[in-house]
Short mmCIF file of C-alpha atoms and ligand atoms in Angstrom, two decimals:
data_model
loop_
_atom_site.label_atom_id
_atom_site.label_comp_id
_atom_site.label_asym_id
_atom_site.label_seq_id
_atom_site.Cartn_x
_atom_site.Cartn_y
_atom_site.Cartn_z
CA UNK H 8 18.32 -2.96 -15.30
CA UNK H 9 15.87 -4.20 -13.00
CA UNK H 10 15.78 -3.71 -8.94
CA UNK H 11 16.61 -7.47 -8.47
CA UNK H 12 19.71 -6.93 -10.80
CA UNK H 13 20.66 -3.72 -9.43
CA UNK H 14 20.77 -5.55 -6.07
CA UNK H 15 23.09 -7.84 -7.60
CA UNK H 16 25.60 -5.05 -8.72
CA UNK H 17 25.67 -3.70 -5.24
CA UNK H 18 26.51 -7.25 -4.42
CA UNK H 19 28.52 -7.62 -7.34
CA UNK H 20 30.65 -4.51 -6.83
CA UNK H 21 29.34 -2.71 -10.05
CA UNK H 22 27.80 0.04 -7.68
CA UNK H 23 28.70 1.39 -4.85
CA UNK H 24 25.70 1.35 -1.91
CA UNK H 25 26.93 4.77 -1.10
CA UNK H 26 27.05 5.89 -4.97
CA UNK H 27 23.02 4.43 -5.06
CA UNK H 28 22.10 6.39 -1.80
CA UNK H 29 24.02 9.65 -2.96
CA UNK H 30 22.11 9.73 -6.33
CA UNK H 31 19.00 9.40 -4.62
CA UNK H 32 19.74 12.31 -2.24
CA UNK H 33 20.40 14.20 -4.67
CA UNK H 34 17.11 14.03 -6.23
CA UNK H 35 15.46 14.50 -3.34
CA UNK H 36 16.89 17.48 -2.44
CA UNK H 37 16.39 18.73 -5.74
CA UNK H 38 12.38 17.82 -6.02
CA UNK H 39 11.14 17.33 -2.69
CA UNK H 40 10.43 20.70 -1.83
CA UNK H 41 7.98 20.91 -4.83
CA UNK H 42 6.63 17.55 -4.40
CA UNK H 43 6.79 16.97 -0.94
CA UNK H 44 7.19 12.52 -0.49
CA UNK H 45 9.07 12.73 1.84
CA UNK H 46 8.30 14.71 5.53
CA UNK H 47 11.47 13.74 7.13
CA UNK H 48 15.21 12.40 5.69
CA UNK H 49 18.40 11.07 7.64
CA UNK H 50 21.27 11.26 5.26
CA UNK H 51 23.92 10.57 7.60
CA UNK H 52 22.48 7.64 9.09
CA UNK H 53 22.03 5.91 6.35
CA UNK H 54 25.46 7.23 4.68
CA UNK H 55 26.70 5.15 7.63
CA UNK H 56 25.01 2.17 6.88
CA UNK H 57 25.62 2.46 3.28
CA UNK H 58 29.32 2.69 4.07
CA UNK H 59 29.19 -0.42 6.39
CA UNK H 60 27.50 -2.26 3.60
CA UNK H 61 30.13 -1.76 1.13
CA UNK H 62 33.27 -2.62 3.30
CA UNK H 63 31.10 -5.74 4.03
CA UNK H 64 31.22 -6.46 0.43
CA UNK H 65 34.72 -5.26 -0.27
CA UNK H 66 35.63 -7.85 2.63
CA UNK H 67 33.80 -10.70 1.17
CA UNK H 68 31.63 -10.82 3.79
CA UNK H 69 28.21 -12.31 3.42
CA UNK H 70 25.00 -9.57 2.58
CA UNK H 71 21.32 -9.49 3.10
CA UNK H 72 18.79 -9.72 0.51
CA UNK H 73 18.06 -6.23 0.14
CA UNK H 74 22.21 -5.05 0.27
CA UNK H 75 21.77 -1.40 -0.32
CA UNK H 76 18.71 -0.48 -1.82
CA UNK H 77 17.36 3.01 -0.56
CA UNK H 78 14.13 2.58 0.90
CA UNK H 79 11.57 5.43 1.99
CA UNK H 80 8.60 4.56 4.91
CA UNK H 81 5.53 5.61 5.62
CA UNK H 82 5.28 7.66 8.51
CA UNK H 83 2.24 5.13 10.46
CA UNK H 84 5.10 2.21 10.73
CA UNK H 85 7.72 2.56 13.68
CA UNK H 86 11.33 3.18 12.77
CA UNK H 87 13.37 4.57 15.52
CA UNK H 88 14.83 7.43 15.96
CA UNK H 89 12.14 8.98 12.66
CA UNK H 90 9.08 10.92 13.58
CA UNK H 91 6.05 8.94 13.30
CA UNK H 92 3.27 11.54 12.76
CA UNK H 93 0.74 9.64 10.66
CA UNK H 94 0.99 12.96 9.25
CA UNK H 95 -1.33 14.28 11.97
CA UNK H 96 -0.78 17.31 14.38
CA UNK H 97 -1.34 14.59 17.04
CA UNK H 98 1.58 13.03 17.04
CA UNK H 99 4.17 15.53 15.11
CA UNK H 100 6.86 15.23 17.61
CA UNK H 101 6.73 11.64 18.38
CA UNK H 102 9.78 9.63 18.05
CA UNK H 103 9.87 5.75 17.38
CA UNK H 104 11.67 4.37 20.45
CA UNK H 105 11.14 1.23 18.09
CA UNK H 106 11.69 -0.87 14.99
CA UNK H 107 8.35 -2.66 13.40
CA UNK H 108 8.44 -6.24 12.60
CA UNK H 109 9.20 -5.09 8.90
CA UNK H 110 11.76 -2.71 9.63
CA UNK H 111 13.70 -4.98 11.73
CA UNK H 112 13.68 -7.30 8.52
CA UNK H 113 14.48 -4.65 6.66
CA UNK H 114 17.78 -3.94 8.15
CA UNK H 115 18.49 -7.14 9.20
CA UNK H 116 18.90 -7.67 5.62
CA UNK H 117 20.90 -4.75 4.80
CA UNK H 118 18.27 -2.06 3.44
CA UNK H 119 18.69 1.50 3.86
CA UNK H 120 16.20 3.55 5.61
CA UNK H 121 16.23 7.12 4.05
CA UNK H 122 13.61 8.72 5.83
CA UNK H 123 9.25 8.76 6.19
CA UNK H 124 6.84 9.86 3.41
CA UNK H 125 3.95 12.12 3.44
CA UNK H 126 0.66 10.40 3.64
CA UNK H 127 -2.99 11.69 4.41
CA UNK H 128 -3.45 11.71 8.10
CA UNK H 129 -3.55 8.71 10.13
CA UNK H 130 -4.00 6.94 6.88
CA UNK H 131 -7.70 7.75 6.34
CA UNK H 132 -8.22 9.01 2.88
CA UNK H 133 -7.64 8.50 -1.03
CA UNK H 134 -5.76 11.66 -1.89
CA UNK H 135 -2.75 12.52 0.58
CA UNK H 136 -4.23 16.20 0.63
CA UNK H 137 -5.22 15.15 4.25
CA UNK H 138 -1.32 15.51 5.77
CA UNK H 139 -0.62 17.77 8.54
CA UNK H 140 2.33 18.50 6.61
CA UNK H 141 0.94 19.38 3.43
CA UNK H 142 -0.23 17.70 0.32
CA UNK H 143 2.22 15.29 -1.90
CA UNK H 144 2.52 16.48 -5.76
CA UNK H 145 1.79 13.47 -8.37
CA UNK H 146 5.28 13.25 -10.27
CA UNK H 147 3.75 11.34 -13.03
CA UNK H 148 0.83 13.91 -13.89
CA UNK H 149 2.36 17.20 -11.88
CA UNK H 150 -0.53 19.25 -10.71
CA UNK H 151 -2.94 16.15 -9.45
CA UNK H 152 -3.22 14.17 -6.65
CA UNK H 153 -1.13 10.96 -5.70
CA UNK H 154 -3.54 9.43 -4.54
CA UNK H 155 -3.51 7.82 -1.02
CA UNK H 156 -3.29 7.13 1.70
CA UNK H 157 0.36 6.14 0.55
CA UNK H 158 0.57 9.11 -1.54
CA UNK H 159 4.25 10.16 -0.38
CA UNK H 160 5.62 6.26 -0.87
CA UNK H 161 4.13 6.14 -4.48
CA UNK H 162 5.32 9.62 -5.10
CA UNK H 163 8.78 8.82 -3.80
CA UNK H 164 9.23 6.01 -6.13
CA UNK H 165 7.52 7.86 -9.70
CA UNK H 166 10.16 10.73 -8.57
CA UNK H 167 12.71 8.36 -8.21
CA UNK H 168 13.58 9.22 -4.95
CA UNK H 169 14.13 5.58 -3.86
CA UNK H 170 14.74 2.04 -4.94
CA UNK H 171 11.48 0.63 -2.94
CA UNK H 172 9.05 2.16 -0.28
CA UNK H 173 6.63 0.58 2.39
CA UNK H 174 2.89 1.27 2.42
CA UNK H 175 -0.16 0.73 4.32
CA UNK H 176 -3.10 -0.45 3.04
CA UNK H 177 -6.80 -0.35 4.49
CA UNK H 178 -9.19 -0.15 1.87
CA UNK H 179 -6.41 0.59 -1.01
CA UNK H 180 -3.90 3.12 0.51
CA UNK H 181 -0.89 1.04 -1.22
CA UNK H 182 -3.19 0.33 -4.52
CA UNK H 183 -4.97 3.48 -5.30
CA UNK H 184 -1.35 5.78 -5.01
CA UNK H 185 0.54 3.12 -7.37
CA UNK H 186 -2.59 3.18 -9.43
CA UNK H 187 -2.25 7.08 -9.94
CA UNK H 188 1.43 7.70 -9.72
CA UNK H 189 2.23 4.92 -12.32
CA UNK H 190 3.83 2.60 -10.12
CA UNK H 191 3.39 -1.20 -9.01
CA UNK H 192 1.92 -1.56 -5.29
CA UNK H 193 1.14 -4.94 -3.53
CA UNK H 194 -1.33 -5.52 -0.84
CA UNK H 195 -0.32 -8.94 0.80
CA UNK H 196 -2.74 -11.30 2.37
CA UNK H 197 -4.12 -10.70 5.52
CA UNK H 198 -1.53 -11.71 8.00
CA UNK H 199 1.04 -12.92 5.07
CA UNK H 200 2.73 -9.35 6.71
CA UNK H 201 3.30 -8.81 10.13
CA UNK H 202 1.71 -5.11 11.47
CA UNK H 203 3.63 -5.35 14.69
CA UNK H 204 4.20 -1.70 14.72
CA UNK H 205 1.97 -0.18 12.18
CA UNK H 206 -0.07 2.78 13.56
CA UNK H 207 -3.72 1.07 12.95
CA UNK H 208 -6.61 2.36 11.03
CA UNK H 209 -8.38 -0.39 11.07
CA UNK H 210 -7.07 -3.25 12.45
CA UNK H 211 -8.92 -6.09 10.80
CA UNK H 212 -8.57 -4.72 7.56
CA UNK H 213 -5.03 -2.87 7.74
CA UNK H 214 -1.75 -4.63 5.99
CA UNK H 215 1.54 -3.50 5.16
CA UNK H 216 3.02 -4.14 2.17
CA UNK H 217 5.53 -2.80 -0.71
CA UNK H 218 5.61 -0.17 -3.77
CA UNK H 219 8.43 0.02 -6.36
CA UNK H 220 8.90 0.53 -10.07
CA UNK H 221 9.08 -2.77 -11.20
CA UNK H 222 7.75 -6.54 -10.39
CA UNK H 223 11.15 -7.64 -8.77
CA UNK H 224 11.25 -4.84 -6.74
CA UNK H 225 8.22 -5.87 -5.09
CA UNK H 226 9.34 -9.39 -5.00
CA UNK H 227 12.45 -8.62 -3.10
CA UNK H 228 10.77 -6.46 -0.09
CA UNK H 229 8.03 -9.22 -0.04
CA UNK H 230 10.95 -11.80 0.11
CA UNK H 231 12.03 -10.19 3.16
CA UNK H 232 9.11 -8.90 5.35
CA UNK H 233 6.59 -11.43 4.50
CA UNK H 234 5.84 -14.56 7.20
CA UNK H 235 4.66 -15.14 10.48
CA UNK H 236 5.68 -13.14 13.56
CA UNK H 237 5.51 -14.27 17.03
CA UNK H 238 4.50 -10.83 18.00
CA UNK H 239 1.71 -10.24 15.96
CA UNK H 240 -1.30 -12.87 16.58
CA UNK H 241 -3.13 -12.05 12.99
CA UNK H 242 0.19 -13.51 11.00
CA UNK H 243 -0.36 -16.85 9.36
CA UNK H 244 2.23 -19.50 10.06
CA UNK H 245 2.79 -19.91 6.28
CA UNK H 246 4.92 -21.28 3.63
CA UNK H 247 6.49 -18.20 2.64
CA UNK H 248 6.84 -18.76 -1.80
CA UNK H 249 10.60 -17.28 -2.95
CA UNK H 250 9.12 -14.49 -4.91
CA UNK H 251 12.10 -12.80 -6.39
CA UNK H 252 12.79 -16.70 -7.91
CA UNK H 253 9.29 -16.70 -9.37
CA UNK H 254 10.53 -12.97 -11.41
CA UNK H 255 13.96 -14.29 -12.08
CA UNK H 256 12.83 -17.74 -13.71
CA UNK H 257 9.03 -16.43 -14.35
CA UNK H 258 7.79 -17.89 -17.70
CA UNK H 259 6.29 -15.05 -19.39
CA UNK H 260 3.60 -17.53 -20.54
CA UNK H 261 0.72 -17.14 -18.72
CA UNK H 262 -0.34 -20.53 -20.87
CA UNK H 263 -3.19 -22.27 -18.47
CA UNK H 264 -3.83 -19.56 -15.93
CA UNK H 265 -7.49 -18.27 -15.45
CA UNK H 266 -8.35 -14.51 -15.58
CA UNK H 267 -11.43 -13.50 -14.63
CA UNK H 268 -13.30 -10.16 -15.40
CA UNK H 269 -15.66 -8.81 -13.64
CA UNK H 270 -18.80 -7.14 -15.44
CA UNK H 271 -19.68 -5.13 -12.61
CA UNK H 272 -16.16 -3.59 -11.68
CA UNK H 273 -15.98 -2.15 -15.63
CA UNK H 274 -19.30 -0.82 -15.18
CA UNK H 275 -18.52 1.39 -12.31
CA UNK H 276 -15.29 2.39 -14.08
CA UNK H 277 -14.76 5.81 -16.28
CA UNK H 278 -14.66 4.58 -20.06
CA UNK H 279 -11.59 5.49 -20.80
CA UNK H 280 -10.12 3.40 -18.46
CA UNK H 281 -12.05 0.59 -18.57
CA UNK H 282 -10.41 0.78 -22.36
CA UNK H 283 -6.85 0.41 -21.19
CA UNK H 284 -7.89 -2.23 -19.05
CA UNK H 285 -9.45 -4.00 -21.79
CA UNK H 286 -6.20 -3.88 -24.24
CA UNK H 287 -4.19 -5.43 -20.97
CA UNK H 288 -6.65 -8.41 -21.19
CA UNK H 289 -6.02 -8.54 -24.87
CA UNK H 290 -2.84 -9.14 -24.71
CA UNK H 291 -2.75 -10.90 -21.18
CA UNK H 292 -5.13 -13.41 -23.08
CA UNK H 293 -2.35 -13.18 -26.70
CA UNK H 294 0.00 -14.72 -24.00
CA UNK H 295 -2.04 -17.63 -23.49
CA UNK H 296 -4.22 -17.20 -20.80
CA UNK H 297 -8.04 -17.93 -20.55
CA UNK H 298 -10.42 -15.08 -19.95
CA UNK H 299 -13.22 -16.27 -18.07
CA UNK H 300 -16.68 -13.40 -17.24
CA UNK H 301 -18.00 -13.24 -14.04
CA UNK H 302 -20.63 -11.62 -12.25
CA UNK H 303 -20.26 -9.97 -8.80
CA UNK H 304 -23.50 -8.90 -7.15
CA UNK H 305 -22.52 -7.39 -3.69
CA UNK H 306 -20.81 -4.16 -5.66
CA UNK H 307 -23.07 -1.66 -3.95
CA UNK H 308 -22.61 -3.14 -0.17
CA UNK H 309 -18.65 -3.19 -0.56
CA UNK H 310 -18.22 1.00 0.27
CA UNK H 311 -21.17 1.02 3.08
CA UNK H 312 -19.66 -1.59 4.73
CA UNK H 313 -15.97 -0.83 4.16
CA UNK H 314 -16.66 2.76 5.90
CA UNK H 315 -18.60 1.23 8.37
CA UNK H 316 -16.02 -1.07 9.99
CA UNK H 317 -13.16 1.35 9.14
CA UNK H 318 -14.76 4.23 11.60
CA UNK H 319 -15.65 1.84 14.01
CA UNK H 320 -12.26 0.34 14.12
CA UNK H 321 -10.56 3.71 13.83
CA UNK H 322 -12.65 5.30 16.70
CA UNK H 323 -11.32 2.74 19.16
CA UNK H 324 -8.08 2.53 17.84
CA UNK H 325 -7.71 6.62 18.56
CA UNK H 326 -8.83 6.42 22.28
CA UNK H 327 -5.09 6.12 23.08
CA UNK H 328 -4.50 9.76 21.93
CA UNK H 329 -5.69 11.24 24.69
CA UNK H 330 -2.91 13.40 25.44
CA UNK H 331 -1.26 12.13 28.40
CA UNK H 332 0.98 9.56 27.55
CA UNK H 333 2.05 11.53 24.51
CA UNK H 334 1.30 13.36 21.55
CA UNK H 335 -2.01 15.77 21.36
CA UNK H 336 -5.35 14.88 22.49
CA UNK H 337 -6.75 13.93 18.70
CA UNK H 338 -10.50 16.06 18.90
CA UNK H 339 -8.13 18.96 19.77
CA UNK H 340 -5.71 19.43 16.52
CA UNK H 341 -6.87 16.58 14.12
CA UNK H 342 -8.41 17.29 10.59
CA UNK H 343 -12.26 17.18 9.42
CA UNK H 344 -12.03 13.63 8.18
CA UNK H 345 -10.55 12.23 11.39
CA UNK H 346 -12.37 13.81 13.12
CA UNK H 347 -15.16 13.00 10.68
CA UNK H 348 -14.43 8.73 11.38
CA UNK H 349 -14.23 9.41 15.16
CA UNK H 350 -17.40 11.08 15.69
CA UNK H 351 -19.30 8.62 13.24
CA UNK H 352 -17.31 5.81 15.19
CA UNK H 353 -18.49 7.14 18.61
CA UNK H 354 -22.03 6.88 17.24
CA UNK H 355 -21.94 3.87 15.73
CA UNK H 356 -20.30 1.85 18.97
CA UNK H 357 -23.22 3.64 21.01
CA UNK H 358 -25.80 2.49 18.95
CA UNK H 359 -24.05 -1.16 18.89
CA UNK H 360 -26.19 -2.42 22.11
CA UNK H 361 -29.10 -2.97 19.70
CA UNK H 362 -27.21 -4.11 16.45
CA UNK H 363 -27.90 -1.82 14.48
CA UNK H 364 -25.46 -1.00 12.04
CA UNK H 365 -22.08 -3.06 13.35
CA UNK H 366 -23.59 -6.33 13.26
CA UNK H 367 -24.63 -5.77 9.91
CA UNK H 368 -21.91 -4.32 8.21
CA UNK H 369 -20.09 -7.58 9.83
CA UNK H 370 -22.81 -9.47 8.24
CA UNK H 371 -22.06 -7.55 5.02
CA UNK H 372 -18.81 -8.64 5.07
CA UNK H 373 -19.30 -12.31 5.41
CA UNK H 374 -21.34 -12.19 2.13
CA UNK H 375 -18.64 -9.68 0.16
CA UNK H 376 -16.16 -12.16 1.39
CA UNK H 377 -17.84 -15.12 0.36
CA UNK H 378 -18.93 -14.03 -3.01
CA UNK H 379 -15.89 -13.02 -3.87
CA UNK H 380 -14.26 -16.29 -2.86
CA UNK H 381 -16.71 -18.45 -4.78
CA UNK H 382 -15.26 -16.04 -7.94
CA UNK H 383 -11.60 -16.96 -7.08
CA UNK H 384 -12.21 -20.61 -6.95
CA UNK H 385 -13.01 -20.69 -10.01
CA UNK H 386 -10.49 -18.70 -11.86
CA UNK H 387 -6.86 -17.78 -10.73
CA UNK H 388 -6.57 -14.07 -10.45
CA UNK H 389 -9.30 -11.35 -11.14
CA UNK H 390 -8.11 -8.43 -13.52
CA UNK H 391 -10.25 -5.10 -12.87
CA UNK H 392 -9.17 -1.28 -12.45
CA UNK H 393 -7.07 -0.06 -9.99
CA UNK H 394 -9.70 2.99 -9.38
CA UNK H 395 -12.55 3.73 -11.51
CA UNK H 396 -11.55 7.44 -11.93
CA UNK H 397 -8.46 9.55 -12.79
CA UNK H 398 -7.08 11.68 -9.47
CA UNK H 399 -7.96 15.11 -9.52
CA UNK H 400 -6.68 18.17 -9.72
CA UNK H 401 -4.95 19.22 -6.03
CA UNK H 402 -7.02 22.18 -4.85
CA UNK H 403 -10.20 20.83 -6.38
CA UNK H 404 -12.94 20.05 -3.36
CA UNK H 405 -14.65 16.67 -3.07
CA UNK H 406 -17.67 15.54 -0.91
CA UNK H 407 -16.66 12.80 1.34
CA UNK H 408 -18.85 10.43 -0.73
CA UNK H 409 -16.42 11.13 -4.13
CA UNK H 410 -13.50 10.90 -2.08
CA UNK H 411 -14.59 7.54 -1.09
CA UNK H 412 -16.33 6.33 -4.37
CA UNK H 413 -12.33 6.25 -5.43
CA UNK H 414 -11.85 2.96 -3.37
CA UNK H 415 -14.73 0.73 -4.33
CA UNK H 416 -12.56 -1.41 -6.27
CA UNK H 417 -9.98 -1.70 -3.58
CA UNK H 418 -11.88 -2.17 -0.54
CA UNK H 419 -12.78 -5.51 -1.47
CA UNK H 420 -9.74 -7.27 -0.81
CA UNK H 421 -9.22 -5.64 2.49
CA UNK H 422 -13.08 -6.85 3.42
CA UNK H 423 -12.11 -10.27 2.39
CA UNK H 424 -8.34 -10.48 3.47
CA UNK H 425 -7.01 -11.25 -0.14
CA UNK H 426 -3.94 -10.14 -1.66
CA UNK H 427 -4.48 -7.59 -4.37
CA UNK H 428 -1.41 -5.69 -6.63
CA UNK H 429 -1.38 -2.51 -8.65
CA UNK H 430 0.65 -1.63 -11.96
CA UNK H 431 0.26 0.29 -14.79
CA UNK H 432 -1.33 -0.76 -17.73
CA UNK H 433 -1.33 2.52 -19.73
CA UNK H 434 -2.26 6.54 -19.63
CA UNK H 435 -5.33 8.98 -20.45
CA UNK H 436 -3.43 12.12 -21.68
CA UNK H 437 -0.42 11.07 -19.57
CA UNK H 438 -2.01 10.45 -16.40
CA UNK H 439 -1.14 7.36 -15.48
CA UNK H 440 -3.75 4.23 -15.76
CA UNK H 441 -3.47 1.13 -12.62
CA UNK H 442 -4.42 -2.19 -13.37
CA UNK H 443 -5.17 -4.35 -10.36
CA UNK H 444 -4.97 -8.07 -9.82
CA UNK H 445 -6.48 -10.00 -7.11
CA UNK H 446 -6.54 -13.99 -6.07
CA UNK H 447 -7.50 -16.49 -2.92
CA UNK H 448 -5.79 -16.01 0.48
CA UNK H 449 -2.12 -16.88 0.36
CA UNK H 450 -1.86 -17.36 -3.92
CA UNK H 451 0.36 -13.81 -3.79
CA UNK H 452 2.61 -15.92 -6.04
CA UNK H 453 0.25 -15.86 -8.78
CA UNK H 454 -0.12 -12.26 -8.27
CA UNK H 455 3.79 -11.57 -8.91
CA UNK H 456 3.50 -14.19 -11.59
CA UNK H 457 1.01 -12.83 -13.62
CA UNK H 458 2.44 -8.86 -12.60
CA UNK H 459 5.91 -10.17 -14.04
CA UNK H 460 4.38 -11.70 -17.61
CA UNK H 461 2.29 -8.51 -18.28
CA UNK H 462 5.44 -6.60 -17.31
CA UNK H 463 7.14 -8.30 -19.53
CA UNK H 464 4.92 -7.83 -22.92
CA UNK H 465 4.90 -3.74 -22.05
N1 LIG E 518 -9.31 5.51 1.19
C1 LIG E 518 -9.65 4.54 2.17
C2 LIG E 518 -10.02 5.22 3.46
O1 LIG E 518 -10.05 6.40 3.47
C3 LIG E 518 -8.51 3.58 2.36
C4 LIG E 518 -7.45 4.08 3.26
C5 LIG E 518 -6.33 3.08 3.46
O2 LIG E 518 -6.25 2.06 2.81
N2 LIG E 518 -5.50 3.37 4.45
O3 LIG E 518 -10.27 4.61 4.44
#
């Protein structure tokens, strides 16, 4: 049974909302201490909304979309009365006082908020080892990292914690974790999302979007928190496509749809991924789709110039943590690689007066972003790697520079504001393999399309 018809059966009065919500307490209480997804639970809250959703159905009485599916949070999106830490000493005993554009969807249509997940702090890094609160175990391949920064959302769902979780996605936060926990993540267009009430990392490159096990799980969340928002002046005013309708009546033909490959993103790419990749394209192209080469130059500016913006963008995004209004003043209790992007971003903005690095990395991006568009226009989605290397062990140390060589394959879409999606195409040795799919501003339904068929032949 899939998400979308387990949603029905809540509707249907198969299953209980409360019987769903109780199983997945259950598990949580038995493997979150080891694998720590989640930092912070409210049974009893959402017991009470579970229970109100149910006599709602008993009555007759109409539901929302997402009628009692268990949902876990990141802890950089507000959700009042939850602690929003961003995982970060800064801010470990601030409260929301507020619900984010998504959440408010979210419970307008009838989703249960269990609680936050674990994620590395203030979103800035590839591993989730970063947390304040500890690091997140991979559930899929025990012993390794989640990856990140969504690490606790992804982990949540492998564990099968919850029915669907939100993410946050920068440079591949909601990709990379999906990618190494086993799961299927979806970066949405820039502005196809609101981020009224994310915590930012950086702002012009930061979306929210969903993680779940299957393709109509993601369909469902996007059904509900995608479109414009008259509080957040990055949304698009946009046709918003039915998604879960494209899963429910999707043709698994992909008959007529373009796929291109990319020579470049296989050769930066361990072999033994690039392999599984290769045997999804097979059989992607056995269903009927056309499998067209291409050529991407601009592979070595992507990571300079993602890193660039990001610490710029972070640095003046973290002024606000100065300690007064609330929270810790950041310098004082944050970790090496915050402290790491706010030092570099200090520099950086000083330097700015002359151009130096700034106006090029913006320059940077306007050719990453335009070579990559010229690509899409001629094919309908791009099929690459997730992450061109398997997560490593937890307790292994990295150099900043292998931490971030994990995200040159997902930075790209945040640099150029396209929607990208994760799912697993296979294992090495069990440890899960992510395939990722990418296509023009505002095509996300040929994302879920194409996520669905190859779903389907699996
Ligand atoms: N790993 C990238 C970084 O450290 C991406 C983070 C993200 O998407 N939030 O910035």
């Amino acid at each position: 049974m899939n998400l979308l018809e387990k949603c029905k059966s809540i509707k249907n009065h198969e299953i209980t909302a409360i019987d769903n919500l109780n199983g997945y307490v259950k598990v949580i209480e038995e493997k979150n201490p080891d694998i720590n997804a989640f930092l912070e639970i409210n049974h009893e809250k959402a017991l009470k909304t579970a229970e109100e959703i149910d006599s709602r159905i008993e009555n007759g009485d109409k539901v929302g979309k997402l009628a009692g599916m268990v949902i876990g949070i990141k802890s950089n999106i507000n959700v009042e009365d939850f602690i929003i830490s961003a995982a970060s000493n800064t801010l470990e005993n601030y409260q929301g006082s507020y619900d984010a554009t998504v959440i408010k969807r979210i419970k307008e249509n009838d989703g249960i908020i269990i609680g936050m997940t674990n994620m590395d702090e203030f979103a800035a890094g590839s591993s989730t080892e970063s947390s304040y609160f500890g690091p997140t175990d991979n559930p899929t391949a025990p012993g390794r990292i989640p990856g990140g920064s969504s690490g606790g959302s992804a982990a949540a769902i492998a564990a099968e914690m919850c029915d669907l979780a939100l993410g946050s996605d920068t440079g591949g936060s909601i990709r990379n974790p999906a990618s190494h926990c086993g799961v299927m993540g979806f970066k949405p267009t820039y502005g196809g999302v609101s981020r009224q009430g994310l915590l930012d990392l950086a702002m012009s490159l930061d979306q929210i979007g969903p993680l779940a096990r299957d393709t109509s799980g993601i369909a469902l969340m996007l059904d509900v928190i995608s479109g414009m928002d008259p509080k957040e002046c990055t949304t698009l005013d946009w046709e918003v496509p039915q998604f879960t309708s494209l899963v429910e009546n999707g043709e698994d033909s992909l008959k007529g749809m373009k796929l291109g490959v990319v020579k470049q993103f296989q050769e930066v790419t361990d072999d033994a991924i690039v392999k599984i990749i290769e045997k999804s394209i097979d059989k992607m192209s056995d269903m009927g789709a056309e499998v067209v080469e291409l050529s991407f130059d601009n592979i070595d500016l992507c990571l300079p110039t993602y890193y660039l913006i990001n610490y710029v963008e972070f640095f003046s995004a973290t002024r606000k943590y100065d300690g007064r209004k609330y929270g810790y003043k950041i310098e004082d209790v944050c970790g090496e690689e915050v402290l790491r992007r706010i030092h570099m971003g200090s520099y950086i903005s000083q330097q700015e007066f002359s151009g130096k690095y700034y106006k090029k990395a913006l320059q940077a991006r306007s050719l990453i972003r335009k070579e990559i568009t010229q690509l899409l226009n001629g094919v309908d989605v791009i099929v690459s790697p997730t992450v061109p290397k398997l997560p490593h062990k937890l307790g292994d140390t990295l150099e900043p520079m292998e931490m971030y060589a994990y995200d040159v394959l997902t930075v790209i879409a945040n640099l150029a504001g396209i929607p990208a999606s994760s799912q697993k195409a296979g294992d090495v040795n069990g440890i899960p393999v992510g395939l990722q799919m990418q296509a023009k501003p505002l095509d996300d339904d040929k994302i879920i399309h194409a996520m669905a068929a190859l779903e389907s032949s699996s």
